[in-house]
Coordinates of C-alpha atoms in Angstrom, one line a residue:
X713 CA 0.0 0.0 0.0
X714 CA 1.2 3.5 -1.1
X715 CA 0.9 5.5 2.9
X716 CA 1.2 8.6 1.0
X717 CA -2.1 8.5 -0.3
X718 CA -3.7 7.7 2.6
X719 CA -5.6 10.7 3.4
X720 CA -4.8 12.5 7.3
X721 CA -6.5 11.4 10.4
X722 CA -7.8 13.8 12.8
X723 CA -4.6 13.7 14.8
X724 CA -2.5 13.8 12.1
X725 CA -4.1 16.9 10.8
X726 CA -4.5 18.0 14.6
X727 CA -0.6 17.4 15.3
X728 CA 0.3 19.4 12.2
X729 CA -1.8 22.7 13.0
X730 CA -0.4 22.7 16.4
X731 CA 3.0 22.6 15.3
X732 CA 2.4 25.4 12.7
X733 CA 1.0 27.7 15.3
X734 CA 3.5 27.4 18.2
X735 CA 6.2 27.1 15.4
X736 CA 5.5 30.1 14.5
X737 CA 4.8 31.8 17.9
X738 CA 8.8 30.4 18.9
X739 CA 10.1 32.0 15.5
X740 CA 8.6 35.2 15.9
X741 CA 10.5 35.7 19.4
X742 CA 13.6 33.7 17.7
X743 CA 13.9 36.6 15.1
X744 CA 13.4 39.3 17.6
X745 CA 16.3 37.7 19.9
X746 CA 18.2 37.4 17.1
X747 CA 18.1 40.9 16.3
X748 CA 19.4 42.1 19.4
X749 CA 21.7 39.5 20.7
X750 CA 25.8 40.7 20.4
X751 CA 27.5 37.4 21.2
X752 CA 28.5 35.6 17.4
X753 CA 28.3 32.2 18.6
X754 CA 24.5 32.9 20.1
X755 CA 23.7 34.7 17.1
X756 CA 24.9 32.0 15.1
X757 CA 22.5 29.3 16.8
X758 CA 19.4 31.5 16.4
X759 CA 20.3 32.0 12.8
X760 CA 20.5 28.2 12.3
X761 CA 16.5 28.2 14.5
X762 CA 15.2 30.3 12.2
X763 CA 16.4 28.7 9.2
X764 CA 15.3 25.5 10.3
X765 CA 12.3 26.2 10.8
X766 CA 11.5 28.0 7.9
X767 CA 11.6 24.9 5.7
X768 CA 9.5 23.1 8.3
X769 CA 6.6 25.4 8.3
X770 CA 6.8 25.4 4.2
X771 CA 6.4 22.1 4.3
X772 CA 3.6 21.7 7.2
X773 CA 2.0 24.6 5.0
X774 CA 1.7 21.8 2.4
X775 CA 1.0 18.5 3.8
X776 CA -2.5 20.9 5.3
X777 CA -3.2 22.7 1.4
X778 CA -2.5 19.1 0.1
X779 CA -5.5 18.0 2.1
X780 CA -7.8 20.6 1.5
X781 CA -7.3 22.3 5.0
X782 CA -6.9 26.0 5.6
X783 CA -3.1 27.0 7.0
X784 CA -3.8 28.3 9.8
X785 CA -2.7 32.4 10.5
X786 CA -0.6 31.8 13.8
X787 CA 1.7 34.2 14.2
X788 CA 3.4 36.6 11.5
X789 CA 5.9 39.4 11.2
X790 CA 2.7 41.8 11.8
X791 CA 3.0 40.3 15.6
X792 CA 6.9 41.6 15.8
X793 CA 7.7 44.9 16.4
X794 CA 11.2 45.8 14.7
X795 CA 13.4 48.1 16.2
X796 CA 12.7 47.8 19.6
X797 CA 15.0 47.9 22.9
X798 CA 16.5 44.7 24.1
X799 CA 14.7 43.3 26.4
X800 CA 16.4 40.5 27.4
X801 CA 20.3 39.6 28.3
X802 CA 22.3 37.2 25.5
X803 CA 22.5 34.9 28.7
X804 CA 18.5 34.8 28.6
X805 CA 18.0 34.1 25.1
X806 CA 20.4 31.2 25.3
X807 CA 18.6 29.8 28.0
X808 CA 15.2 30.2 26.3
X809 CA 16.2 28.4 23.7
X810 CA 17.4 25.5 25.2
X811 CA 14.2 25.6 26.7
X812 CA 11.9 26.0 23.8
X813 CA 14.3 23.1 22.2
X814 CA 12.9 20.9 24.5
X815 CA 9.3 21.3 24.2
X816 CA 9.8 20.8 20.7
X817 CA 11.5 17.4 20.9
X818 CA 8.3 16.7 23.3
X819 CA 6.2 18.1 20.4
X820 CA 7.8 16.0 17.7
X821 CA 7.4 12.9 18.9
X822 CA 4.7 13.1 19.8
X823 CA 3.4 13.7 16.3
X824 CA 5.3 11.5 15.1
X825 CA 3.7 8.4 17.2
X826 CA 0.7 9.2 16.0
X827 CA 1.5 9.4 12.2
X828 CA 0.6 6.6 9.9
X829 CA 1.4 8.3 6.5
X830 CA 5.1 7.5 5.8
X831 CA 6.1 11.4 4.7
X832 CA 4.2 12.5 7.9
X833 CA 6.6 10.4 9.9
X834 CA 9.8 11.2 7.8
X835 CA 9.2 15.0 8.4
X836 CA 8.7 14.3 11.9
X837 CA 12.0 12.1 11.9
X838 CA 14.0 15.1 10.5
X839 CA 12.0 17.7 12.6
X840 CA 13.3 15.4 15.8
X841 CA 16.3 15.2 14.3
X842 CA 17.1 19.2 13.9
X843 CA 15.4 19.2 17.6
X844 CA 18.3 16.7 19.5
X845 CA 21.1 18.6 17.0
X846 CA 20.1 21.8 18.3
X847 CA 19.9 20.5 21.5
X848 CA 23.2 19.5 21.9
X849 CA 24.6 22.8 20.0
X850 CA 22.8 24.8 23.2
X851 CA 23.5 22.7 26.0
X852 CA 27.4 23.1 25.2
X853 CA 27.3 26.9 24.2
X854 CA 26.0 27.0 27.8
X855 CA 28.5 24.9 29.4
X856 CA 31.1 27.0 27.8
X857 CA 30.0 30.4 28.9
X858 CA 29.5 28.9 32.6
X859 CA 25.4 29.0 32.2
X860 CA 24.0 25.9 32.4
X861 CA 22.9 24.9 35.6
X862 CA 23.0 21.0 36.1
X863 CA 21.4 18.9 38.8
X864 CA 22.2 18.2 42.1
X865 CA 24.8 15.5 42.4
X866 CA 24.2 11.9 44.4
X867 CA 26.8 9.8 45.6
X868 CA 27.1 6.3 45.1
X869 CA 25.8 3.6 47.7
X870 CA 28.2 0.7 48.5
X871 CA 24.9 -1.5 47.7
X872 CA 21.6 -2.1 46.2
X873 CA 18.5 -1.8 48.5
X874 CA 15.2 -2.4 49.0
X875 CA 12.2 -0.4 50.1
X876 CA 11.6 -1.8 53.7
X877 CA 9.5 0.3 54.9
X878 CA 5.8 2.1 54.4
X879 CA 7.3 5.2 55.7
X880 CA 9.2 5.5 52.4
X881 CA 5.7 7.6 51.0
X882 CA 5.8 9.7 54.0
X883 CA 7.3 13.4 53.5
X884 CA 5.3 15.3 55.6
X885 CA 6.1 14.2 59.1
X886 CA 9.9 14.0 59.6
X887 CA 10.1 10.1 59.6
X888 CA 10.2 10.3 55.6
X889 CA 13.0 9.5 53.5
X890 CA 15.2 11.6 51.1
X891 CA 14.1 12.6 48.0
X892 CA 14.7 9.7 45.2
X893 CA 16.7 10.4 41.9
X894 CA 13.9 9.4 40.2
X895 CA 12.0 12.1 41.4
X896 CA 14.5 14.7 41.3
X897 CA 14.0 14.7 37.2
X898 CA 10.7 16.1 37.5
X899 CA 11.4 18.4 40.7
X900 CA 14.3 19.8 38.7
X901 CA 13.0 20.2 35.5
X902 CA 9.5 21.9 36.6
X903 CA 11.6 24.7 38.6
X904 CA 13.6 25.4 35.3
X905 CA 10.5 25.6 33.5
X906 CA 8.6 27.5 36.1
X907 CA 11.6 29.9 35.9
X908 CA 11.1 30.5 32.2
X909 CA 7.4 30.9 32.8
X910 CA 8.4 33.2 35.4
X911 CA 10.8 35.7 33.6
X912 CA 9.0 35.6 30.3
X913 CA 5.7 37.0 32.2
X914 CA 7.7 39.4 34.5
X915 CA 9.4 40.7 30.7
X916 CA 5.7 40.4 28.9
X917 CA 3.9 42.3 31.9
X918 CA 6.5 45.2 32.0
X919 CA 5.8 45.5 27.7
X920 CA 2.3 44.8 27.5
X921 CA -0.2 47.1 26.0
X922 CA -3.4 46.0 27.2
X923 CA -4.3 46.7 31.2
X924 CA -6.3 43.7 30.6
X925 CA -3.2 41.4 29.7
X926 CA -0.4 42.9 32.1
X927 CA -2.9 42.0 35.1
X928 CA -3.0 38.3 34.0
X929 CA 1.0 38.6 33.2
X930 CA 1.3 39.7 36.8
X931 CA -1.1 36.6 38.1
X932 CA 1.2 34.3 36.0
X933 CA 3.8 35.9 37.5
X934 CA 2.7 35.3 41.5
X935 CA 1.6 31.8 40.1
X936 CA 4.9 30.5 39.1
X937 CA 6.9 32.2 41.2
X938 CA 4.8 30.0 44.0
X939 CA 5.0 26.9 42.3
X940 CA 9.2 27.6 42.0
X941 CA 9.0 28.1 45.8
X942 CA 7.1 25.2 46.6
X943 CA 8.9 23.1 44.4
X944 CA 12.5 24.4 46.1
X945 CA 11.7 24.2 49.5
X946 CA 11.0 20.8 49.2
X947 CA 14.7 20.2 47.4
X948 CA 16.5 22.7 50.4
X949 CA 14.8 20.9 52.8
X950 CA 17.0 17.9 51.7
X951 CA 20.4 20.3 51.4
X952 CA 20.1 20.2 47.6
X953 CA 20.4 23.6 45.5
X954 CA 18.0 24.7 43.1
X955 CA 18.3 26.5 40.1
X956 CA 18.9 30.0 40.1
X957 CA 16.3 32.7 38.7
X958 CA 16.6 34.4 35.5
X959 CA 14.7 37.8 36.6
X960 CA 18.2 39.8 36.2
X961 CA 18.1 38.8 32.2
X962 CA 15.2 41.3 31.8
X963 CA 15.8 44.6 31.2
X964 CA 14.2 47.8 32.0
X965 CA 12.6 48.4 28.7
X966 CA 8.9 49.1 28.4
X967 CA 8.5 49.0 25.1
X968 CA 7.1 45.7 23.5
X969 CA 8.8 44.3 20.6
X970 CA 5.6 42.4 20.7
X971 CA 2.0 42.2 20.0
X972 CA -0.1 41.6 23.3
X973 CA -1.5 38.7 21.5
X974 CA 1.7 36.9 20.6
X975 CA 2.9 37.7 24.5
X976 CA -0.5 36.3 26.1
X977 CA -0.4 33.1 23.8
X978 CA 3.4 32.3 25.0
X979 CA 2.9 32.5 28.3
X980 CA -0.5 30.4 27.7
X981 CA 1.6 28.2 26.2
X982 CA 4.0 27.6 28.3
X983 CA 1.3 26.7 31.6
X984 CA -0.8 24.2 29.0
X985 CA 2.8 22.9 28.0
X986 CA 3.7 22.2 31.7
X987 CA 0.7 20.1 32.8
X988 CA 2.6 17.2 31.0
X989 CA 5.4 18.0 32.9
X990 CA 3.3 18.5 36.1
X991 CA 1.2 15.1 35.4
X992 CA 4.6 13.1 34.6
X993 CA 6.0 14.4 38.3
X994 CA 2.8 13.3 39.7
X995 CA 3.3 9.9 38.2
X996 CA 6.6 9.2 39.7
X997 CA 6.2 10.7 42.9
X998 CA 6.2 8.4 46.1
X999 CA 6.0 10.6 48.2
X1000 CA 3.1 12.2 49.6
X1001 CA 4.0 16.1 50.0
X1002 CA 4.9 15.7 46.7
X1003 CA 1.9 13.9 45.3
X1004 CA 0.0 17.2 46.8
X1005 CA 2.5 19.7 45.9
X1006 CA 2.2 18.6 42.2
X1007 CA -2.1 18.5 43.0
X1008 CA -2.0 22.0 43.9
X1009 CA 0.1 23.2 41.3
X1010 CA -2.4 21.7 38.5
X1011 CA -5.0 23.1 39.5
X1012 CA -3.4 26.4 40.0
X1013 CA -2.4 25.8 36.0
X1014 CA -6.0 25.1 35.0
X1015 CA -7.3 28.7 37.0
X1016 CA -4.4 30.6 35.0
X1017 CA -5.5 28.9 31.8
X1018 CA -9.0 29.0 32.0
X1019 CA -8.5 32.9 32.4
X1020 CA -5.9 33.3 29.5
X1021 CA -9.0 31.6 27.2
X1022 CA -11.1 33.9 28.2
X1023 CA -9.0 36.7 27.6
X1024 CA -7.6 35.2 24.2
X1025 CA -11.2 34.3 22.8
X1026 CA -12.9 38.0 24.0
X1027 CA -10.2 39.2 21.9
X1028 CA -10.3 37.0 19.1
X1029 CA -6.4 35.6 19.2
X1030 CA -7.3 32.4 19.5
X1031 CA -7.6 30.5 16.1
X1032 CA -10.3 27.3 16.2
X1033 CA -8.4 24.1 15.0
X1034 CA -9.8 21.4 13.1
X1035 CA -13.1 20.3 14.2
X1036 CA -14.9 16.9 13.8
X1037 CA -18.2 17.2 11.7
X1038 CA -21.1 18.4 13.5
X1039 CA -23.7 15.5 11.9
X1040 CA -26.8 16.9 13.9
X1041 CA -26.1 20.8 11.8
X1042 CA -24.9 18.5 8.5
X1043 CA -28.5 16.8 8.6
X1044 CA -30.6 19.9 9.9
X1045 CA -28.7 21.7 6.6
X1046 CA -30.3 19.2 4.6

């Protein structure tokens, strides 16, 4: 059987618009950092991100026109203010793209275990692909300029052991256990997340336009600055460091080299984004203040979501994707 004649599923078609609209969400704030960062060798990676994805959105452009499905808008140089003041350090931009590199390997594979066609999953393949190269390019830029922040370091045990105890789930009442490695990925990884989320709305609320959206930047704001400090005191209280914050990348600058709807569907974004993250930490959490720490924290997530829809749909940023045929319309049309 020929796959490429196959026509798209509903998540095929589904993982494609996505990509296309946080593609080009990332790229618009790609070509603004790479306007204003000095350093050659960041410059040159941002160059390379832009680049790369300029061929993939040509190409998710046509697998959706080859199926008869509008391109979606997204985002557009109209959302990109040129000539703005820098808003954020070299240091930051590195950072944030190391970051965003991430949630696109996420997004990738995801797509691509859930495509059938075979060019769906070759794209995929080579989107991954640019994903893991990139990856690697940012992770040692950042060791080499002294900025990435690695994980707390174990030490070896002499042997293996076994959970002996019931008190191994308790964290509340002093007779718990250390935290696990296994759930120091998570811990870890949702502070450095949190701390993107963090910066990016303390950056968005000082540019913002809107009254309306620099009040939910400041919520978002409060809300992952608590969800960084809940997270860290539960890694101090084991003598482990945490990752530092990034609030000193931001500069002064009040003037947006953004549209307010580009900046409100970022930081949207980047909460829906870290549910997965969230709901992953829950899963391999065995310990109870844990278990509720990561409760609390998606629910505070769904508040701060359910109010950036609001805002985003009262305002009309936020494009409809694909929907599945309404049959009771379809035969009342008749």
């Amino acid at each position: 059987m020929d796959t490429e004649k196959l026509k798209l599923t509903s998540s095929e078609i589904g993982s494609l618009w996505a990509e296309y609209i946080d593609g080009t969400a990332t790229d618009v704030v790609n070509k603004y950092m790479h306007s204003i960062i000095e350093d050659e060798e960041i410059k040159a990676i941002f160059n390379d991100a832009i680049q790369i994805f300029e061929k993939q959105k040509n190409q998710l452009k046509t697998f959706m026109e080859n199926e008869g499905f509008p391109v979606p808008i997204g985002f557009t140089e109209t959302d990109l203010y040129s000539g703005k003041p820098r808003l954020f350090t070299d240091a930051f931009c590195l950072n944030y793209l190391h970051i965003m590199t991430l949630h696109g390997l996420l997004g990738h594979i995801t797509a691509f275990s859930i495509s059938v066609r075979k060019d769906l999953r070759d794209f995929y393949d080579s989107c991954d692909n640019e994903a893991k190269k990139m990856y690697h390019r940012t992770i040692e830029l950042l060791l080499e300029k002294g900025l990435f922040q690695r994980d707390p370091l174990f030490y070896p045990q002499s042997q293996i052991q076994y959970i002996s105890s019931k008190d191994f789930i308790d964290g509340f009442i002093g007779k718990g256990r250390k935290l696990a490695a296994t759930e120091i990925i998570s811990i870890s990884f949702n502070i450095k997340k949190g701390i993107l989320a963090k910066t990016l709305s303390i950056a968005f609320s000082q540019v913002a336009e809107s009254e309306e959206v620099r009040k939910f930047l400041t919520h978002s704001e409060k809300t992952a600055d608590g969800q960084i400090k809940a997270l860290a005191k539960i890694m101090q209280a084991d003598n482990l460091p945490v990752p530092k914050s990034l609030e000193t990348e931001v500069t002064v600058s009040t003037d947006s080299p953004f549209s307010d709807k580009l900046l409100m569907y970022h930081i949207g974004f980047l909460f829906q984004a870290a549910q997965n993250y969230h709901g992953a930490g829950l899963a391999s959490s065995m310990r109870a203040d844990l278990v509720t720490t990561y409760e609390s924290i998606i629910l505070q997530n769904l508040k701060v979501t359910k109010n950036w829809f609001d805002i985003m749909v009262k305002n009309k940023w936020l494009e409809q994707p694909p929907l599945a045929p309404n049959r009771t319309e379809i035969a009342k049309d008749k």
